[in-house]
Amino acid sequence: MRIQPISSDALQTPKPLASKLPPQILDRATDGLCWVSLISAVSTVVLTLINHFFQPEVAEAWSRPFLRLVMLGVFFLSVGFIVVQRQGWLSKPRLLDAGMVFQILVAFACGLFEGAAYRNPNAVVIGHSRIAVWMILCGTLMPNAPLKSAVTGILCALTWPLAYWVDLQVFGYQAMPLSRMVVWVLPLLIVASWMYALNNHTLSYFVQQQRAEDVGSYLLESMLGRGGMGEVWRARHKTLAREAAVKLIRPEMLSSSTGRQALLLRRRFEREAQVTASLRSPHTVALYDYGQAKDGAFYYVMELLEGVDLQSMVERFGPMDPARVAHILWQVAQSLEEAHQAGLVHRDIKPRNILLAKMGLEFDYAKVLDFGLVKSLRDDDPERTLSTMDGSTTGTPAYLSPESALGREVDARSDLYSLGCTAYFLMTGKMVFEERSPTSFAIAHVQKKPQPMAERSELPVPAALEAIVMQLLEKDPADRIASARELARRLRALPIFSNWTPERAEGWWETNLPDLSFRMPVQETASTQGTVGLARA
């Protein structure tokens, strides 16, 4: 599968004002404003006629010149909004903002009519305020950004006491007791809170529905995780009924970044998809599709893995059996060997980026994830340094190779050092170096000698396996194991390699993870991982 690069026009980030609501929801909200305006205009006429013929006392109060002007104002304002919406004189975001003001003004008018009708301060409050009906109508037909929805709801509720105060000044009524005022206002505040919750639910529903329609041939079903770079969703192919995982980079993530950062983030995402699609090792996560959704989100579709990442595995169950670790390292080495043969360095090998999965009838099946920081070793590759700035170091500090920490050129042996750090963590439950800052991690990788695993592990560590791991952790790349293929050969030759059988693996999974649910780590951006940035040596 060949992935087409995204054009620079397609990569333009939406303006913050327009990105408050996805385009499809914005269309629905502005259409809803037209319907709300129509309902307001018709209701003004109908209620006037009803009161005139069936409620003489209310009609007499409403017949005063002040309220007649208010009634005419509401009618013409409603008609005016219909015309503006139909003619397209305002952009949709600005029209929706104007609709907020319209919603508050109509609520204020309703409060003026009701306050004028209740001239007797001792009159019993019967029924409910029309403002509550108006708020429910607007909240249902005009979904808005959460903050704007909350502000509009509160202001609509507060228009009743304000309108009643205006009525007192205009008509000279005696003020009603505070207890009766609470009876009017408190239900409106309750409606405002419920409308805020309903608005957020409506937004969430439409976002999920729209993404389900827009993400290629896949329907999004449920979110599996969220990180600094984006989201991972469980998805299903529309016609094949095949489950998959869809990774999205959110438009708001791009809009919150600077221009240069947003460009690097988009290019990193595209590069990750390209590299992953080019690799065929069964121990590299498979990629099915890539593209851009209508709401501006970039996505790629990968196989849905039933498993747990190694970081979570150790945190939950403690250090692993050395024979099991040897099997895991052997599988990861096969994935890395293919990438290295293709001239690619992963640069972010760590427990969080290795998933231990159940694949069909096989257990403990290792999958390497997140090729977003990959770097090409070929000088003729135009994107060989695209994922990071010149003169900076990219990776996770606890698993950073010495040459990477120094800002020097890296090769395949840098991945092997990171894999050695991963193996150390799997067998001891501790990182090679326990430091508190990215810089101190970098210095430790360059200068400190790792403590023997046997001194830090709860389990016995075979000397032959420890020798392999310690050789991977050599400071000088020339002293490390030369290649991932050589590492795989040496691991398979270990006497303990045959100790971890398929039956043991299956038994462990059935005992410890009988109700296993999918877990795929969602990667952070390089900057949020505590990336070390040191000058080139």
Coordinates of C-alpha atoms in Angstrom, one line a residue:
M1 CA 0.0 0.0 0.0
R2 CA 1.4 3.4 -1.0
I3 CA 0.4 6.4 1.2
Q4 CA 0.1 9.7 -0.7
P5 CA 1.7 12.7 1.1
I6 CA -0.8 15.3 2.2
S7 CA -0.7 18.6 0.4
S8 CA 0.2 21.8 2.3
D9 CA -3.4 23.1 1.7
A10 CA -4.9 20.1 3.4
L11 CA -2.6 20.6 6.3
Q12 CA -4.0 24.0 7.1
T13 CA -5.2 24.2 10.7
P14 CA -8.7 25.6 11.2
K15 CA -9.0 29.0 12.8
P16 CA -9.6 28.7 16.6
L17 CA -13.0 30.6 16.3
A18 CA -14.2 28.1 13.7
S19 CA -12.8 25.1 15.4
K20 CA -15.0 25.4 18.5
L21 CA -17.6 23.2 16.7
P22 CA -17.0 20.6 13.9
P23 CA -18.3 21.9 10.6
Q24 CA -21.2 19.4 10.5
I25 CA -22.4 20.4 13.9
L26 CA -22.0 24.1 13.1
D27 CA -24.3 23.5 10.0
R28 CA -26.9 21.8 12.2
A29 CA -26.7 24.6 14.8
T30 CA -27.2 27.4 12.3
D31 CA -30.1 25.5 10.6
G32 CA -31.5 25.1 14.1
L33 CA -31.3 28.9 14.6
C34 CA -33.4 29.4 11.6
W35 CA -36.1 27.0 13.0
V36 CA -35.9 28.7 16.4
S37 CA -36.4 32.1 14.8
L38 CA -39.4 30.8 12.9
I39 CA -40.9 29.3 16.0
S40 CA -40.3 32.6 17.9
A41 CA -42.1 34.7 15.2
V42 CA -45.1 32.3 14.9
S43 CA -45.4 31.9 18.7
T44 CA -45.4 35.6 19.3
V45 CA -48.4 36.0 17.0
V46 CA -50.2 32.9 18.3
L47 CA -49.8 33.7 22.0
T48 CA -51.0 37.3 21.4
L49 CA -54.2 36.0 19.8
I50 CA -54.8 33.4 22.5
N51 CA -54.4 35.9 25.3
H52 CA -56.6 38.4 23.5
F53 CA -59.5 36.0 23.2
F54 CA -59.1 33.7 26.2
Q55 CA -57.2 35.7 28.9
P56 CA -58.6 39.2 29.1
E57 CA -56.6 40.1 32.2
V58 CA -53.3 39.1 30.6
A59 CA -54.3 40.8 27.3
E60 CA -55.0 44.0 29.2
A61 CA -51.5 44.0 30.7
W62 CA -49.9 43.2 27.4
S63 CA -51.8 45.9 25.6
R64 CA -49.7 48.6 27.1
P65 CA -47.5 50.5 24.6
F66 CA -44.2 49.4 26.2
L67 CA -45.0 45.7 25.8
R68 CA -46.5 46.2 22.4
L69 CA -43.2 47.6 21.3
V70 CA -41.4 44.6 22.9
M71 CA -43.7 42.2 21.1
L72 CA -43.1 43.8 17.7
G73 CA -39.4 43.9 18.4
V74 CA -39.4 40.1 19.1
F75 CA -41.4 39.4 15.9
F76 CA -39.2 41.5 13.6
L77 CA -36.0 40.3 15.3
S78 CA -37.1 36.7 14.7
V79 CA -37.9 37.4 11.0
G80 CA -34.6 39.3 10.7
F81 CA -32.6 36.2 11.8
I82 CA -34.4 34.0 9.3
V83 CA -33.4 36.4 6.5
V84 CA -29.8 36.7 7.7
Q85 CA -29.4 32.9 7.9
R86 CA -31.0 32.3 4.5
Q87 CA -29.0 35.0 2.8
G88 CA -25.7 34.0 4.4
W89 CA -24.7 37.5 5.3
L90 CA -22.8 36.3 8.4
S91 CA -20.3 33.4 8.7
K92 CA -21.7 30.5 10.6
P93 CA -19.6 30.9 13.7
R94 CA -20.6 34.6 13.9
L95 CA -24.3 33.8 13.2
L96 CA -24.3 31.3 16.0
D97 CA -22.7 33.9 18.4
A98 CA -25.5 36.3 17.3
G99 CA -28.0 33.5 18.0
M100 CA -26.8 33.4 21.6
V101 CA -27.7 37.1 22.0
F102 CA -31.0 36.5 20.2
Q103 CA -31.8 33.6 22.7
I104 CA -31.1 35.9 25.7
L105 CA -33.1 38.8 24.3
V106 CA -36.2 36.6 23.7
A107 CA -35.8 35.2 27.2
F108 CA -35.8 38.7 28.5
A109 CA -38.9 39.6 26.5
C110 CA -40.7 36.5 28.0
G111 CA -39.7 37.7 31.4
L112 CA -41.2 41.2 30.7
F113 CA -44.5 39.7 29.6
E114 CA -44.8 37.4 32.6
G115 CA -43.7 40.1 35.1
A116 CA -46.4 42.4 33.7
A117 CA -49.1 39.8 34.1
Y118 CA -48.2 39.1 37.7
R119 CA -48.9 42.6 39.0
N120 CA -50.3 41.2 42.3
P121 CA -47.3 40.4 44.5
N122 CA -49.4 37.9 46.5
A123 CA -50.5 36.0 43.4
V124 CA -49.8 32.3 43.5
V125 CA -47.3 31.1 40.9
I126 CA -49.0 28.7 38.5
G127 CA -47.3 26.7 35.9
H128 CA -43.8 27.4 34.7
S129 CA -42.0 30.2 33.0
R130 CA -42.0 30.3 29.2
I131 CA -38.3 30.9 29.5
A132 CA -37.8 27.3 30.5
V133 CA -39.5 26.1 27.3
W134 CA -37.5 28.6 25.3
M135 CA -34.2 27.3 26.8
I136 CA -35.1 23.7 26.1
L137 CA -36.0 24.5 22.5
C138 CA -32.9 26.5 21.8
G139 CA -30.6 23.9 23.6
T140 CA -32.1 21.1 21.5
L141 CA -32.0 22.8 18.1
M142 CA -28.8 24.9 18.6
P143 CA -25.9 22.9 20.2
N144 CA -23.0 25.2 21.0
A145 CA -19.5 25.0 22.5
P146 CA -19.7 24.0 26.2
L147 CA -18.6 27.3 27.7
K148 CA -21.0 29.3 25.5
S149 CA -23.8 27.0 26.3
A150 CA -23.3 27.4 30.0
V151 CA -23.0 31.2 29.8
T152 CA -26.1 31.4 27.7
G153 CA -28.2 29.2 30.0
I154 CA -27.3 31.2 33.1
L155 CA -28.0 34.5 31.4
C156 CA -31.4 33.3 30.2
A157 CA -32.3 32.2 33.7
L158 CA -31.2 35.6 35.2
T159 CA -33.3 37.5 32.6
W160 CA -36.5 36.8 34.6
P161 CA -35.5 38.8 37.8
L162 CA -34.0 41.5 35.5
A163 CA -37.2 41.7 33.4
Y164 CA -39.3 41.8 36.6
W165 CA -37.3 44.7 37.9
V166 CA -37.8 46.6 34.6
D167 CA -41.6 46.0 34.9
L168 CA -41.6 47.4 38.5
Q169 CA -39.9 50.5 37.2
V170 CA -42.2 50.9 34.2
F171 CA -45.5 50.0 35.7
G172 CA -45.0 50.9 39.4
Y173 CA -46.0 47.4 40.7
Q174 CA -45.3 46.4 44.3
A175 CA -42.4 43.9 44.4
M176 CA -43.3 40.3 45.1
P177 CA -41.7 38.5 48.2
L178 CA -38.3 37.0 47.7
S179 CA -39.7 33.5 48.3
R180 CA -41.9 33.9 45.2
M181 CA -39.0 35.2 43.2
V182 CA -37.1 32.1 44.0
V183 CA -40.0 30.0 42.8
W184 CA -39.6 31.7 39.4
V185 CA -35.8 31.7 39.1
L186 CA -34.7 28.4 40.7
P187 CA -36.4 26.2 38.2
L188 CA -34.8 28.2 35.4
L189 CA -31.3 27.6 36.9
I190 CA -32.1 23.9 37.2
V191 CA -33.1 23.8 33.5
A192 CA -29.9 25.7 32.6
S193 CA -27.8 23.1 34.3
W194 CA -29.7 20.2 32.6
M195 CA -29.4 22.0 29.2
Y196 CA -25.6 22.3 29.7
A197 CA -25.4 18.6 30.3
L198 CA -27.7 17.8 27.4
N199 CA -25.7 20.1 25.1
N200 CA -22.4 18.3 25.9
H201 CA -24.1 15.0 25.4
T202 CA -25.4 16.1 22.0
L203 CA -22.0 17.4 20.9
S204 CA -20.3 14.2 22.0
Y205 CA -22.9 12.1 20.1
F206 CA -22.7 14.1 16.9
V207 CA -18.9 14.2 17.0
Q208 CA -18.8 10.4 17.3
Q209 CA -21.4 10.0 14.6
Q210 CA -19.6 12.3 12.3
R211 CA -16.3 10.6 12.8
A212 CA -17.9 7.3 12.3
E213 CA -19.1 8.5 8.9
D214 CA -15.9 10.2 7.9
V215 CA -13.0 7.9 9.0
G216 CA -12.6 6.1 5.7
S217 CA -14.4 2.8 5.6
Y218 CA -14.5 2.4 9.4
L219 CA -17.1 3.0 12.0
L220 CA -15.8 4.3 15.3
E221 CA -17.3 2.4 18.2
S222 CA -15.5 3.4 21.4
M223 CA -12.4 5.3 22.6
L224 CA -9.6 3.1 23.8
G225 CA -7.2 5.7 24.9
R226 CA -6.1 9.3 24.7
G227 CA -2.6 10.9 24.8
G228 CA -0.8 14.1 24.0
M229 CA -0.7 13.3 20.3
G230 CA -4.2 12.0 19.8
E231 CA -6.8 9.3 20.4
V232 CA -7.1 5.6 19.6
W233 CA -10.6 4.2 18.9
R234 CA -12.0 0.7 18.5
A235 CA -13.5 0.6 15.0
R236 CA -15.2 -1.8 12.6
H237 CA -15.0 -1.9 8.8
K238 CA -18.4 -1.0 7.3
T239 CA -18.6 -4.0 4.9
L240 CA -16.0 -6.5 6.1
A241 CA -17.1 -6.5 9.8
R242 CA -13.3 -6.6 10.7
E243 CA -12.3 -4.8 13.9
A244 CA -9.5 -2.4 13.8
A245 CA -7.8 0.4 15.9
V246 CA -8.0 3.9 14.5
K247 CA -5.4 6.4 15.7
L248 CA -6.5 10.1 15.3
I249 CA -4.5 13.3 15.7
R250 CA -7.0 15.8 17.0
P251 CA -7.5 19.1 15.2
E252 CA -7.4 21.0 18.5
M253 CA -4.0 19.5 19.2
L254 CA -2.7 21.1 16.0
S255 CA -4.4 24.4 16.7
S256 CA -2.8 24.6 20.1
S257 CA 0.7 24.2 18.7
T258 CA 2.9 26.8 17.1
G259 CA 3.1 26.7 13.3
R260 CA 6.5 24.8 13.3
Q261 CA 5.3 22.3 16.0
A262 CA 2.1 21.7 14.2
L263 CA 3.9 21.0 11.0
L264 CA 6.3 18.6 12.7
L265 CA 3.5 16.8 14.4
R266 CA 1.5 16.3 11.2
R267 CA 4.6 15.2 9.3
R268 CA 5.6 12.8 12.2
F269 CA 2.1 11.3 12.0
E270 CA 2.3 10.9 8.2
R271 CA 5.8 9.5 8.5
E272 CA 4.7 7.0 11.1
A273 CA 2.0 5.7 8.8
Q274 CA 4.4 5.5 5.8
V275 CA 7.0 3.5 7.8
T276 CA 4.6 1.2 9.5
A277 CA 2.9 0.4 6.1
S278 CA 6.3 -0.5 4.6
L279 CA 7.2 -3.1 7.2
R280 CA 6.0 -6.7 7.0
S281 CA 7.3 -8.4 10.1
P282 CA 4.6 -10.2 12.0
H283 CA 6.0 -8.6 15.1
T284 CA 5.4 -5.0 13.8
V285 CA 1.9 -3.6 14.2
A286 CA 0.1 -3.9 10.8
L287 CA -1.4 -0.7 9.1
Y288 CA -4.5 -0.9 6.9
D289 CA -5.4 2.7 5.9
Y290 CA -4.5 6.4 6.3
G291 CA -6.2 9.7 5.5
Q292 CA -7.8 12.9 6.7
A293 CA -11.4 13.1 8.1
K294 CA -13.8 15.9 7.2
D295 CA -13.5 17.4 10.7
G296 CA -9.7 17.9 10.0
A297 CA -8.5 14.9 12.1
F298 CA -5.7 12.9 10.5
Y299 CA -6.0 9.2 11.1
Y300 CA -4.6 5.8 10.3
V301 CA -6.1 2.4 10.7
M302 CA -4.1 -0.5 12.3
E303 CA -4.8 -4.0 13.5
L304 CA -6.7 -4.3 16.7
L305 CA -4.5 -6.1 19.2
E306 CA -5.8 -8.0 22.2
G307 CA -3.0 -7.4 24.7
V308 CA -1.2 -5.3 27.2
D309 CA 1.9 -3.1 26.8
L310 CA 5.0 -4.3 28.7
Q311 CA 5.1 -1.2 31.0
S312 CA 1.6 -2.0 32.3
M313 CA 2.4 -5.7 32.5
V314 CA 5.4 -5.1 34.8
E315 CA 3.6 -2.5 36.9
R316 CA 0.7 -4.9 37.4
F317 CA 2.5 -8.3 37.8
G318 CA 6.1 -7.4 38.7
P319 CA 9.3 -8.6 37.1
M320 CA 9.0 -11.3 34.4
D321 CA 10.4 -14.7 34.2
P322 CA 13.8 -14.5 32.4
A323 CA 12.8 -17.2 29.9
R324 CA 9.8 -15.2 29.0
V325 CA 11.9 -12.1 28.6
A326 CA 14.2 -13.9 26.3
H327 CA 11.2 -14.9 24.1
I328 CA 9.9 -11.3 24.0
L329 CA 13.3 -9.9 23.1
W330 CA 13.7 -12.5 20.4
Q331 CA 10.4 -11.4 18.8
V332 CA 11.2 -7.7 19.1
A333 CA 14.6 -8.3 17.5
Q334 CA 12.9 -9.7 14.4
S335 CA 10.8 -6.6 14.0
L336 CA 13.8 -4.3 14.5
E337 CA 16.0 -6.3 12.1
E338 CA 13.5 -5.7 9.3
A339 CA 13.4 -2.0 10.0
H340 CA 17.2 -1.8 10.3
Q341 CA 17.6 -3.7 7.0
A342 CA 15.4 -1.1 5.4
G343 CA 17.7 1.7 6.8
L344 CA 15.3 2.8 9.6
V345 CA 16.0 3.4 13.3
H346 CA 13.0 3.3 15.6
R347 CA 14.6 5.7 18.2
D348 CA 11.9 5.1 20.9
I349 CA 12.1 1.5 21.9
K350 CA 10.7 1.2 25.5
P351 CA 8.2 -1.1 27.4
R352 CA 5.3 1.2 26.5
N353 CA 5.9 0.7 22.8
I354 CA 5.9 -3.1 22.9
L355 CA 2.6 -4.8 23.2
L356 CA 2.2 -8.4 24.4
A357 CA -0.8 -9.8 22.6
K358 CA -3.0 -12.8 22.0
M359 CA -3.0 -13.6 18.3
G360 CA -5.4 -16.3 17.4
L361 CA -4.2 -19.4 19.3
E362 CA -0.8 -17.9 20.1
F363 CA 0.0 -16.2 23.4
D364 CA 2.8 -13.8 24.4
Y365 CA 3.0 -12.5 20.8
A366 CA 5.1 -9.3 20.8
K367 CA 4.2 -6.3 18.6
V368 CA 6.3 -3.2 18.2
L369 CA 4.3 0.0 18.1
D370 CA 4.8 3.7 17.4
F371 CA 7.3 4.4 14.6
G372 CA 6.6 8.1 14.9
L373 CA 10.2 9.0 15.8
V374 CA 11.8 6.7 13.2
K375 CA 14.8 8.1 11.3
S376 CA 16.3 7.0 8.0
L377 CA 20.0 6.1 7.8
R378 CA 20.0 6.8 4.1
D379 CA 21.5 10.1 3.1
D380 CA 19.3 10.4 0.0
D381 CA 16.0 10.2 2.1
P382 CA 14.5 13.7 2.0
E383 CA 12.7 13.1 5.3
R384 CA 15.5 11.4 7.2
T385 CA 15.5 14.2 9.9
L386 CA 11.9 15.3 9.6
S387 CA 10.7 14.1 13.0
T388 CA 13.0 16.2 15.1
M389 CA 14.9 19.5 15.0
D390 CA 18.5 19.7 14.0
G391 CA 20.9 19.6 17.0
S392 CA 18.3 18.1 19.3
T393 CA 17.8 14.6 20.8
T394 CA 14.5 12.8 20.5
G395 CA 13.4 9.8 22.5
T396 CA 12.4 8.8 26.1
P397 CA 15.0 9.8 28.6
A398 CA 15.0 6.5 30.6
Y399 CA 15.7 4.5 27.4
L400 CA 18.0 6.8 25.6
S401 CA 21.2 5.6 24.1
P402 CA 24.5 7.5 25.0
E403 CA 25.1 8.6 21.5
S404 CA 21.5 9.9 21.2
A405 CA 21.9 11.7 24.5
L406 CA 25.0 13.5 23.2
G407 CA 23.2 14.5 20.0
R408 CA 25.4 12.3 17.8
E409 CA 24.4 10.4 14.8
V410 CA 22.6 7.1 15.7
D411 CA 22.3 3.8 13.9
A412 CA 20.7 0.4 14.6
R413 CA 22.8 -0.1 17.7
S414 CA 21.0 2.8 19.4
D415 CA 17.8 0.7 19.2
L416 CA 19.6 -2.2 20.7
Y417 CA 20.7 -0.1 23.6
S418 CA 17.1 1.0 24.3
L419 CA 16.1 -2.7 24.0
G420 CA 18.7 -3.5 26.6
C421 CA 17.2 -0.9 28.9
T422 CA 13.8 -2.5 28.3
A423 CA 15.1 -6.0 29.1
Y424 CA 16.6 -4.6 32.3
F425 CA 13.2 -3.2 33.3
L426 CA 11.3 -6.4 32.5
M427 CA 13.6 -8.5 34.7
T428 CA 14.1 -6.1 37.6
G429 CA 11.0 -3.9 37.6
K430 CA 13.3 -1.0 37.8
M431 CA 14.9 1.3 35.2
V432 CA 18.6 1.1 34.5
F433 CA 19.1 4.5 36.1
E434 CA 16.8 6.1 38.6
E435 CA 17.0 9.8 37.9
R436 CA 14.7 12.7 38.4
S437 CA 15.2 14.8 35.2
P438 CA 15.7 14.3 31.5
T439 CA 19.2 15.9 31.7
S440 CA 20.3 13.7 34.6
F441 CA 19.1 10.6 32.7
A442 CA 21.2 11.7 29.7
I443 CA 24.3 12.2 31.9
A444 CA 23.7 8.8 33.5
H445 CA 23.5 7.0 30.2
V446 CA 26.7 8.6 29.1
Q447 CA 28.8 8.3 32.3
K448 CA 27.3 5.8 34.8
K449 CA 27.8 2.0 34.8
P450 CA 24.6 0.0 35.2
Q451 CA 24.3 -2.0 38.4
P452 CA 24.1 -5.8 37.8
M453 CA 20.6 -7.0 37.4
A454 CA 21.1 -9.9 39.8
E455 CA 21.6 -7.2 42.6
R456 CA 18.3 -5.5 41.8
S457 CA 16.0 -8.3 40.7
E458 CA 13.6 -10.3 42.9
L459 CA 14.0 -13.3 40.6
P460 CA 17.2 -15.2 39.7
V461 CA 18.8 -13.8 36.5
P462 CA 20.7 -16.4 34.4
A463 CA 24.3 -15.3 33.9
A464 CA 24.1 -15.9 30.1
L465 CA 21.0 -13.7 29.7
E466 CA 22.5 -11.0 31.9
A467 CA 25.7 -11.0 29.9
I468 CA 23.6 -10.3 26.7
V469 CA 21.7 -7.5 28.3
M470 CA 24.8 -5.9 29.8
Q471 CA 26.5 -6.0 26.4
L472 CA 23.5 -4.2 24.9
L473 CA 24.1 -1.5 27.5
E474 CA 27.7 -0.8 26.6
K475 CA 28.4 2.9 26.2
D476 CA 30.4 2.5 23.0
P477 CA 28.2 1.2 20.1
A478 CA 31.1 -0.8 18.8
D479 CA 31.1 -2.9 22.0
R480 CA 27.4 -3.8 21.7
I481 CA 25.9 -6.8 19.9
A482 CA 26.3 -5.9 16.2
S483 CA 22.8 -6.4 15.0
A484 CA 19.2 -7.4 15.9
R485 CA 19.7 -10.6 13.9
E486 CA 22.8 -11.5 16.0
L487 CA 20.8 -10.7 19.1
A488 CA 18.0 -13.0 18.0
R489 CA 20.5 -15.8 17.3
R490 CA 22.1 -15.5 20.7
L491 CA 18.8 -15.4 22.6
R492 CA 17.6 -18.5 20.8
A493 CA 20.8 -20.3 21.8
L494 CA 20.2 -19.7 25.5
P495 CA 19.5 -22.9 27.5
I496 CA 16.5 -21.1 29.2
F497 CA 14.9 -20.2 25.9
S498 CA 13.0 -23.5 25.6
N499 CA 11.7 -23.1 29.2
W500 CA 9.0 -20.7 28.2
T501 CA 6.7 -23.0 26.2
P502 CA 3.4 -22.2 24.5
E503 CA 1.6 -24.2 27.2
R504 CA 3.2 -22.0 29.9
A505 CA 2.3 -18.9 28.0
E506 CA -1.3 -19.9 27.5
G507 CA -1.6 -21.0 31.2
W508 CA -0.3 -17.6 32.4
W509 CA -2.8 -15.7 30.3
E510 CA -5.8 -17.8 31.3
T511 CA -4.9 -17.4 34.9
N512 CA -3.9 -13.7 35.0
L513 CA -5.9 -12.2 32.2
P514 CA -9.1 -14.2 31.7
D515 CA -11.2 -11.2 30.9
L516 CA -8.5 -9.3 28.9
S517 CA -9.7 -6.2 27.3
F518 CA -7.9 -4.3 24.6
R519 CA -5.1 -1.9 25.7
M520 CA -3.0 0.0 23.2
P521 CA -0.9 2.8 24.5
V522 CA -1.5 6.2 22.9
Q523 CA 1.8 7.9 22.4
E524 CA 2.6 11.3 23.7
T525 CA 4.4 13.8 21.4
A526 CA 8.1 14.0 21.8
S527 CA 7.9 17.2 23.8
T528 CA 5.5 15.7 26.4
Q529 CA 7.7 12.7 27.0
G530 CA 10.4 14.7 28.6
T531 CA 12.6 14.8 25.5
V532 CA 16.2 15.6 26.1
G533 CA 17.7 18.4 24.1
L534 CA 21.5 18.7 24.2
A535 CA 23.9 20.3 21.9
R536 CA 25.7 18.1 19.4
A537 CA 29.1 17.0 20.6

